[in-house]
CSV table of C-alpha atoms in Angstrom, one decimal:
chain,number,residue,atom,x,y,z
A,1,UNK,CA,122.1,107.0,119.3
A,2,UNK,CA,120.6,104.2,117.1
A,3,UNK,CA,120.7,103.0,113.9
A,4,UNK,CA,120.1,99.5,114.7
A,5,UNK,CA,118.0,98.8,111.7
A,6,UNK,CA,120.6,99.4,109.3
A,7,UNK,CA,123.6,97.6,111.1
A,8,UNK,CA,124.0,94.1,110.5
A,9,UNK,CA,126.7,91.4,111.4
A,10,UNK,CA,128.8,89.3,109.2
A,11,UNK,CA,126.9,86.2,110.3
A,12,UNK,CA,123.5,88.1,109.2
A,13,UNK,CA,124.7,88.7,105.5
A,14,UNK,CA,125.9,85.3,104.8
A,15,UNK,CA,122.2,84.0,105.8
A,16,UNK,CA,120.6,86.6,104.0
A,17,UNK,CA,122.9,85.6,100.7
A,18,UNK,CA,123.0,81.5,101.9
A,19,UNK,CA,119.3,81.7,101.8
A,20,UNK,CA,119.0,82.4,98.3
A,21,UNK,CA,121.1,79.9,97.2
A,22,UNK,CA,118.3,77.4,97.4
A,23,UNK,CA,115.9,79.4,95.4
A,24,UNK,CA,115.6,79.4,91.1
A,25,UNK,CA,117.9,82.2,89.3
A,26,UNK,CA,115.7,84.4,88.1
A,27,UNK,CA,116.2,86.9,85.3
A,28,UNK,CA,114.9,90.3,87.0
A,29,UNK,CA,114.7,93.3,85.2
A,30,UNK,CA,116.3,96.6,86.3
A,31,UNK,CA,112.9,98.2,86.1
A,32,UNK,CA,110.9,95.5,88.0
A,33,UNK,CA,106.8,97.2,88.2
A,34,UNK,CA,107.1,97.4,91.9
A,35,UNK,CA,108.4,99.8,93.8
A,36,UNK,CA,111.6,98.9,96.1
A,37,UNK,CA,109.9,99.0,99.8
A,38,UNK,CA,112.1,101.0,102.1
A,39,UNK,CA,112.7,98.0,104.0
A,40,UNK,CA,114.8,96.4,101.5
A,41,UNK,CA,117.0,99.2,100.9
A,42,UNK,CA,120.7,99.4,101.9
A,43,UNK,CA,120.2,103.1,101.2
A,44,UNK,CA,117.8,105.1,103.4
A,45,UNK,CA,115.6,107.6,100.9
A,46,UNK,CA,116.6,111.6,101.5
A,47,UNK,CA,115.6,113.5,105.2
A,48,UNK,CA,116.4,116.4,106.4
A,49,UNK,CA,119.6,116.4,108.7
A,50,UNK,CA,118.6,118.4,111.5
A,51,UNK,CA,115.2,116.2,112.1
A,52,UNK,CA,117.6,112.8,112.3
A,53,UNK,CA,120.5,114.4,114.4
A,54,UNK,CA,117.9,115.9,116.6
A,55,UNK,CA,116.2,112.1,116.7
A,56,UNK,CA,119.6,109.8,116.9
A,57,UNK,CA,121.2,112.7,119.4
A,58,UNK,CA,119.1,113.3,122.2
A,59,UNK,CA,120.5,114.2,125.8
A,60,UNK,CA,122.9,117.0,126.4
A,61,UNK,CA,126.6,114.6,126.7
A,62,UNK,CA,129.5,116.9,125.5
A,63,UNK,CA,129.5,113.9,122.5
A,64,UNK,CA,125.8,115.0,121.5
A,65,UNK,CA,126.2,117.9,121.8
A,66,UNK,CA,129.3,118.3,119.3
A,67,UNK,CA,127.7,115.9,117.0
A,68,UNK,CA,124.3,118.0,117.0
A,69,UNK,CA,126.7,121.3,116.5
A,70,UNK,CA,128.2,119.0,113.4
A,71,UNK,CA,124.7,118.5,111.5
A,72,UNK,CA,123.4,121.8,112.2
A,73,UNK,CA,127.1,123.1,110.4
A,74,UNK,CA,125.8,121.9,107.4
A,75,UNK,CA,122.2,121.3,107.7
A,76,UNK,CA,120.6,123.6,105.2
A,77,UNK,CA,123.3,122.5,102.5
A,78,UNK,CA,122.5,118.7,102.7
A,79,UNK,CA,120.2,116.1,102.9
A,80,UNK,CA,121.3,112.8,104.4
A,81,UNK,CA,120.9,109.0,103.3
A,82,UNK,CA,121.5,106.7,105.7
A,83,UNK,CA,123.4,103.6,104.6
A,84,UNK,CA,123.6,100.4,105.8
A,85,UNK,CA,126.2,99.5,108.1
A,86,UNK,CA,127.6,96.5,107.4
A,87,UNK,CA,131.1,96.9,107.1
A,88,UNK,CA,130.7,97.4,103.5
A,89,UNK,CA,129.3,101.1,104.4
A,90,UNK,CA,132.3,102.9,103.3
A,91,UNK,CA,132.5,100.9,99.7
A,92,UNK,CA,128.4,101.0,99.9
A,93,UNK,CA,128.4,105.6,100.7
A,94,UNK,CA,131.1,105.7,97.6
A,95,UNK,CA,129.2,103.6,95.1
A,96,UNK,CA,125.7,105.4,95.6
A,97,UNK,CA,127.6,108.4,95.1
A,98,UNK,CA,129.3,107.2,92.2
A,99,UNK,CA,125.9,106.0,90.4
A,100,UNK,CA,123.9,108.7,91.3
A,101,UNK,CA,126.4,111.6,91.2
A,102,UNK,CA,128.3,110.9,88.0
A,103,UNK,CA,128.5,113.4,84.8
A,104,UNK,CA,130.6,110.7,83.0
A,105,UNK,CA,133.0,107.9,83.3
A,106,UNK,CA,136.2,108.1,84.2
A,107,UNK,CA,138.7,107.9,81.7
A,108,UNK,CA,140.0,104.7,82.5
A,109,UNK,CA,136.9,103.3,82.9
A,110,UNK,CA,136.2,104.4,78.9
A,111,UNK,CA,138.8,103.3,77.7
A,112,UNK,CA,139.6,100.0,79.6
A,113,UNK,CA,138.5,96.6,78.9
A,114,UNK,CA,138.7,95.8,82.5
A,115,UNK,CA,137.1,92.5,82.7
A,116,UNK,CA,140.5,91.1,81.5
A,117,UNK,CA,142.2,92.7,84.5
A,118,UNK,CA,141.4,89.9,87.6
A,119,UNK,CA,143.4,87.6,84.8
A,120,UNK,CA,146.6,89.6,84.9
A,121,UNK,CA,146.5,90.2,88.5
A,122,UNK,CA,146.6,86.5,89.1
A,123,UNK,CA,149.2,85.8,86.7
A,124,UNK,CA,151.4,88.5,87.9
A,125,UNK,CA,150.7,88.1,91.7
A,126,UNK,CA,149.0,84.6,92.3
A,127,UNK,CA,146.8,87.0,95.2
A,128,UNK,CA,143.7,86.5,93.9
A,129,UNK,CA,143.0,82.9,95.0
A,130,UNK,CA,142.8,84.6,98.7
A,131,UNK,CA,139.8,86.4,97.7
A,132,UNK,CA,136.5,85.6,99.6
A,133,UNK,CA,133.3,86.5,98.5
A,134,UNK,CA,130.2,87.1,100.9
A,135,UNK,CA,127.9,84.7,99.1
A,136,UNK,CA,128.9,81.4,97.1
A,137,UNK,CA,129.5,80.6,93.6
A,138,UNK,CA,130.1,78.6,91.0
A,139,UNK,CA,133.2,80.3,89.2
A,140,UNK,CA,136.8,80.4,89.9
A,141,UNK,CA,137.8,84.1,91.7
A,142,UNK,CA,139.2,85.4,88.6
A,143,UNK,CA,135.8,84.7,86.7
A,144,UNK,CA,133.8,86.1,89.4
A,145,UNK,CA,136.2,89.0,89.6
A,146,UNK,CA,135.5,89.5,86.3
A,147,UNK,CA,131.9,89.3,86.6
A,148,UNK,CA,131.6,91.8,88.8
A,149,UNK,CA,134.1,94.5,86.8
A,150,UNK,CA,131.9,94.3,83.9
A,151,UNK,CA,128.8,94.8,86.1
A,152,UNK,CA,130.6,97.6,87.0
A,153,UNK,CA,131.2,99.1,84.2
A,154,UNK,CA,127.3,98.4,83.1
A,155,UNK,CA,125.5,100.2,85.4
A,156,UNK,CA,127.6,103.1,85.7
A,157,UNK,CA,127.1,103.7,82.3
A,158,UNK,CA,123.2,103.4,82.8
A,159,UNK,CA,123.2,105.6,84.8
A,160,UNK,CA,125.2,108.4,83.6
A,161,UNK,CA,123.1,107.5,80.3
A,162,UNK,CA,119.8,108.7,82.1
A,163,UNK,CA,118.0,111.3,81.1
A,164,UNK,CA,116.6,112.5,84.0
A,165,UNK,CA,117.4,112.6,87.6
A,166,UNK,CA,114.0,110.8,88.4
A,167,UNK,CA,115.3,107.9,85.9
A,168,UNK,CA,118.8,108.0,87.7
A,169,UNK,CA,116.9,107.5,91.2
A,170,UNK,CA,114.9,104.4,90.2
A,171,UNK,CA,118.1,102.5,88.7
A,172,UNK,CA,120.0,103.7,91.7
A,173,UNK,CA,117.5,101.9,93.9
A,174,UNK,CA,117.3,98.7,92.0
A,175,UNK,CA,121.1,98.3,93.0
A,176,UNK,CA,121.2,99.0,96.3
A,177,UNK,CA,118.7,96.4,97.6
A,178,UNK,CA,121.1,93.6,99.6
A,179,UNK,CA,121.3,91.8,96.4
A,180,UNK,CA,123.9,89.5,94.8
A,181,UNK,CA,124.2,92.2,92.1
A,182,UNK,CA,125.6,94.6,95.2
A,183,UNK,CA,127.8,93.0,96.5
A,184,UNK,CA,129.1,92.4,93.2
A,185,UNK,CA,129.5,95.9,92.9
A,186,UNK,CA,131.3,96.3,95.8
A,187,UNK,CA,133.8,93.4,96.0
A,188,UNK,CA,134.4,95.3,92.2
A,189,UNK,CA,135.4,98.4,93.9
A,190,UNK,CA,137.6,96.0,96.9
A,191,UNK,CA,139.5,94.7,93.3
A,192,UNK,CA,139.8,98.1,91.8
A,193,UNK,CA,141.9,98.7,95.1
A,194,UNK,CA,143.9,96.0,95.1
A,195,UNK,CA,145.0,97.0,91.7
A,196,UNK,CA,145.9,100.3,92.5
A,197,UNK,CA,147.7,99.1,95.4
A,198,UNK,CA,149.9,96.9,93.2
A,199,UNK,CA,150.6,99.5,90.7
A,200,UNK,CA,151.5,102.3,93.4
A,201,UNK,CA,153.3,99.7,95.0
A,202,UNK,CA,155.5,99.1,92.2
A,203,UNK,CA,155.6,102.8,91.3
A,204,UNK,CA,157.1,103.5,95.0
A,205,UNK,CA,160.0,100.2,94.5
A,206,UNK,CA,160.9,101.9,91.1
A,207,UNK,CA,161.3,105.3,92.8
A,208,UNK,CA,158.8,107.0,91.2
A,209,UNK,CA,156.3,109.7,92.9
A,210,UNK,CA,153.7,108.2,94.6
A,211,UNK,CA,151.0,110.0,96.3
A,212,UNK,CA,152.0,110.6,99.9
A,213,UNK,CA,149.4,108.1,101.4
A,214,UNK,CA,151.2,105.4,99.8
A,215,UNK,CA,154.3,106.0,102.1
A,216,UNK,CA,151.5,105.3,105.0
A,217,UNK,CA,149.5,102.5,103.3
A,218,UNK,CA,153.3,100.5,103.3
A,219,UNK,CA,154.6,101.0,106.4
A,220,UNK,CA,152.0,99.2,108.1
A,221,UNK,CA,154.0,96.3,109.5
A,222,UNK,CA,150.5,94.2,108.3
A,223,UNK,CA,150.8,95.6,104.7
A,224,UNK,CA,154.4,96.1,103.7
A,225,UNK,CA,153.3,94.8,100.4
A,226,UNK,CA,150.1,94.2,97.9
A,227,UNK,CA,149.8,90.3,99.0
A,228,UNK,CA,149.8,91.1,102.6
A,229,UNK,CA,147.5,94.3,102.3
A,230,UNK,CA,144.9,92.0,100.5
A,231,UNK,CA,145.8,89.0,103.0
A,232,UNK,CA,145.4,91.5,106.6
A,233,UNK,CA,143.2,94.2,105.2
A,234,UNK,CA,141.0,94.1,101.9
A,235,UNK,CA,139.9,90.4,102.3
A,236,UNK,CA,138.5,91.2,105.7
A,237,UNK,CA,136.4,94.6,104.4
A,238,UNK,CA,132.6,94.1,104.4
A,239,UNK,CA,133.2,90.6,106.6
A,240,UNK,CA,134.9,91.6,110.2
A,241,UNK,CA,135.9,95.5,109.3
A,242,UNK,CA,135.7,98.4,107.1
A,243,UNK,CA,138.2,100.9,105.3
A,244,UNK,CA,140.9,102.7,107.3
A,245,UNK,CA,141.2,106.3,106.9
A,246,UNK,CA,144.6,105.3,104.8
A,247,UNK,CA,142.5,103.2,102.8
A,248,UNK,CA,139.8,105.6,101.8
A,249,UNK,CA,142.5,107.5,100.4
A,250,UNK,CA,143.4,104.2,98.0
A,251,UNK,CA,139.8,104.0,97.0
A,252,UNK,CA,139.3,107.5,96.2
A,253,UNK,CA,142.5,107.1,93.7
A,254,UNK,CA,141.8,103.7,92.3
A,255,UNK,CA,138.3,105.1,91.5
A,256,UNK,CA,139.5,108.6,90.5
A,257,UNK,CA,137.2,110.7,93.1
A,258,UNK,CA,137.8,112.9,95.7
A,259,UNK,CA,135.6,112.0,98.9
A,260,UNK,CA,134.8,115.1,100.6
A,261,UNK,CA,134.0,113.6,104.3
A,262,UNK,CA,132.6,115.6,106.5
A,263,UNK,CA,133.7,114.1,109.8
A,264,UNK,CA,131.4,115.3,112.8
A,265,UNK,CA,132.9,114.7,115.4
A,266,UNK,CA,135.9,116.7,114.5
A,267,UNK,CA,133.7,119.8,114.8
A,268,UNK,CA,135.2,123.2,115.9
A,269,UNK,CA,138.6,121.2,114.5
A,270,UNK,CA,140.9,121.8,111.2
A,271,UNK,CA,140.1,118.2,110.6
A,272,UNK,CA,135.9,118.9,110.5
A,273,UNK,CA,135.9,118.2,106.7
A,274,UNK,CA,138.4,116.2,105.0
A,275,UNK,CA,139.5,114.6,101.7
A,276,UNK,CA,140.3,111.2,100.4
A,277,UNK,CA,143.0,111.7,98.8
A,278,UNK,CA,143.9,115.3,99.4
A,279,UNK,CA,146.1,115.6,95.8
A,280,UNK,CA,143.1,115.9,93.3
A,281,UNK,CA,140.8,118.0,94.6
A,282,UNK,CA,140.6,120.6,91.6
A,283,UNK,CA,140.5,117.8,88.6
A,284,UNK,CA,138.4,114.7,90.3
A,285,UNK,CA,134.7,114.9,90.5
A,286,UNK,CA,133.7,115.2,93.9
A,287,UNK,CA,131.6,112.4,96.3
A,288,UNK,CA,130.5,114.2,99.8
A,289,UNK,CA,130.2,111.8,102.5
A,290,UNK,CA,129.5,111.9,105.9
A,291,UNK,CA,131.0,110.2,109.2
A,292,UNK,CA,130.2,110.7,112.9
A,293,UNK,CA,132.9,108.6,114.2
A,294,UNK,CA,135.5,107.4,111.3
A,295,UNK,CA,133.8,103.8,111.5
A,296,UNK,CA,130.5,104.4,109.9
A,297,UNK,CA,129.5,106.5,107.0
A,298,UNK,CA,126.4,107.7,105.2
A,299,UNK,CA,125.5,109.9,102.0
A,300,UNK,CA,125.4,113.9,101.9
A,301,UNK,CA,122.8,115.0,99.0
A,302,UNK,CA,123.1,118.9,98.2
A,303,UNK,CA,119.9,120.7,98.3
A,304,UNK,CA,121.2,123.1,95.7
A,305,UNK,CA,123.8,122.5,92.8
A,306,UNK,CA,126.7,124.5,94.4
A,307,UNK,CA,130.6,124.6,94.7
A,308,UNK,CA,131.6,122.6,97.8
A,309,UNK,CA,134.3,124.4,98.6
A,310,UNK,CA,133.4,128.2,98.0
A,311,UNK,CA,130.2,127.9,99.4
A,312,UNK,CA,130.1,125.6,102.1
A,313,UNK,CA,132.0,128.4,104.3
A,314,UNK,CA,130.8,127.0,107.6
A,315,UNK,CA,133.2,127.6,109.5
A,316,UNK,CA,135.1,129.1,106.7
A,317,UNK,CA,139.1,128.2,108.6
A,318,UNK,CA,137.4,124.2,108.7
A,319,UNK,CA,138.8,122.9,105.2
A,320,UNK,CA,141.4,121.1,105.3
A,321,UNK,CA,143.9,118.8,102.7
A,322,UNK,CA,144.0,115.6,105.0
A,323,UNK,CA,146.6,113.2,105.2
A,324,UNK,CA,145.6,110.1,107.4
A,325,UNK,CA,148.3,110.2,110.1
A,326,UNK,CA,149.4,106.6,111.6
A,327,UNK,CA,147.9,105.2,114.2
């Protein structure tokens, strides 16, 4: 199995990003004249999932074979996009989705003037001078932070603004190049986290009902509380690791979307699709994902508008409400 094109290192991104340090800041427009090559992009265009798993899973290993039984499960309900793996792949599957996939905002997105929030964060929890980001700048954290919340909020309303899907596609690619303006993006979504972390957190101390991930997300001995979940977890995403399986669960809520995940090599098992988080799967708009091993994931597109869970009935005793158990 390889995908070696689209996995790259910590060490690789920072010289990617170092290098343009030394180059003019341009003002690009989000409809440059030229077309994004492939080669740039951090997320593959659409093919058919039974030509990749049939390329990426040759040989007849009981592993192949289950993964191979996995994509032809769902093959002629879903294309595939391939997403860079760079430990940012979980954060990178959710925002394509998000961009590409969205009706309308979110209500707190609407509503919120959320540039102000990396502000009150700091003066509540004096956390976010541990934040890193993968390229360098010139602004303190909480301006940078704040930054990349209102970039946020800008291109998702472009794109749910489009009035075609064609129009959608072109923005969509524009973003997910291996830009600055991506990263951005997704360091907004590692923020967005950490908020929601806080809030639950203080929701769970007051004794107040918390989504039953939370009770998992705080018993790690390495994240009994927001400071050290940021310090041991969320500062490391997209540098030397990606989400947990607990964690997917917190993004899904900060963001208000339930990732449907379709996890492959949980095949012929209860666990075969699952759902981050598991408690709003009948009022949060739906992002379907797909894993092969819990580490790395990549983009489902349907073929057809259709209703995930009453017609995706392969194998119809395979859907499950999952709760990440502990390690």
């Amino acid at each position: 199995h390889s995908d070696v094109d689209l996995y790259r290192g910590e060490e690789e991104i920072q010289k990617e990003l170092q290098d343009k340090l030394f180059l003019p800041e341009l003002e690009v427009s989000f409809f440059p004249s030229a077309a994004v090559g492939e080669a740039q992009r951090s997320v593959s265009a659409a093919e058919d999932l039974q030509t990749y798993s049939e390329r990426e899973w040759k040989g007849n290993t009981t592993k192949s074979l289950l993964i191979r039984k996995g994509y032809e499960a769902i093959a002629s309900e879903f294309n595939l996009r391939r997403v860079r793996g760079d430990n940012y792949c979980a954060l990178r599957a959710t925002l394509f989705q998000v961009l590409s996939q969205s009706k309308q905002l979110p209500a707190w997105l609407h509503d919120s003037d959320i540039s102000k929030w990396p502000k009150e964060i700091q003066s509540d929890q004096d956390s976010i001078k541990e934040w890193q980001f993968p390229f360098e700048t010139s602004k303190s954290k909480v301006q940078h932070l704040e930054q990349c919340l209102e970039l946020l909020k800008k291109r998702w309303q472009e794109t749910v603004q489009c009035k075609s899907l064609e129009e959608r596609e072109r923005m969509c690619l524009q973003v997910f190049r291996g830009h600055d303006e991506e990263y951005e993006l997704l360091e907004a979504l590692k923020f967005l986290m950490l908020r929601t972390a806080i809030h639950l957190h203080s929701d769970m101390e007051k004794g107040s009902d918390v989504p039953e991930f939370c009770w998992l997300l705080f018993a790690r001995d390495s994240s009994k509380c927001p400071k050290t979940f940021l310090t041991n977890h969320l500062r490391h995403v997209g540098f030397s690791g990606g989400l947990e399986q607990v964690e997917m669960c917190l993004l899904g809520y900060s963001l208000q979307q339930t990732m449907r995940v379709v996890r492959l090599y949980k095949c012929d098992t209860e666990e075969f699709i699952t759902y981050y988080p598991n408690d709003h799967k009948k009022d949060w708009p739906p992002l379907c994902l797909l894993t092969e091993d819990d580490r790395h994931y990549n983009v489902l597109i349907p073929k057809k508008s259709f209703k995930f869970d009453e017609d995706f009935v392969h194998p119809p005793d395979r859907r499950k409400s999952y709760t990440p158990r502990m390690a």
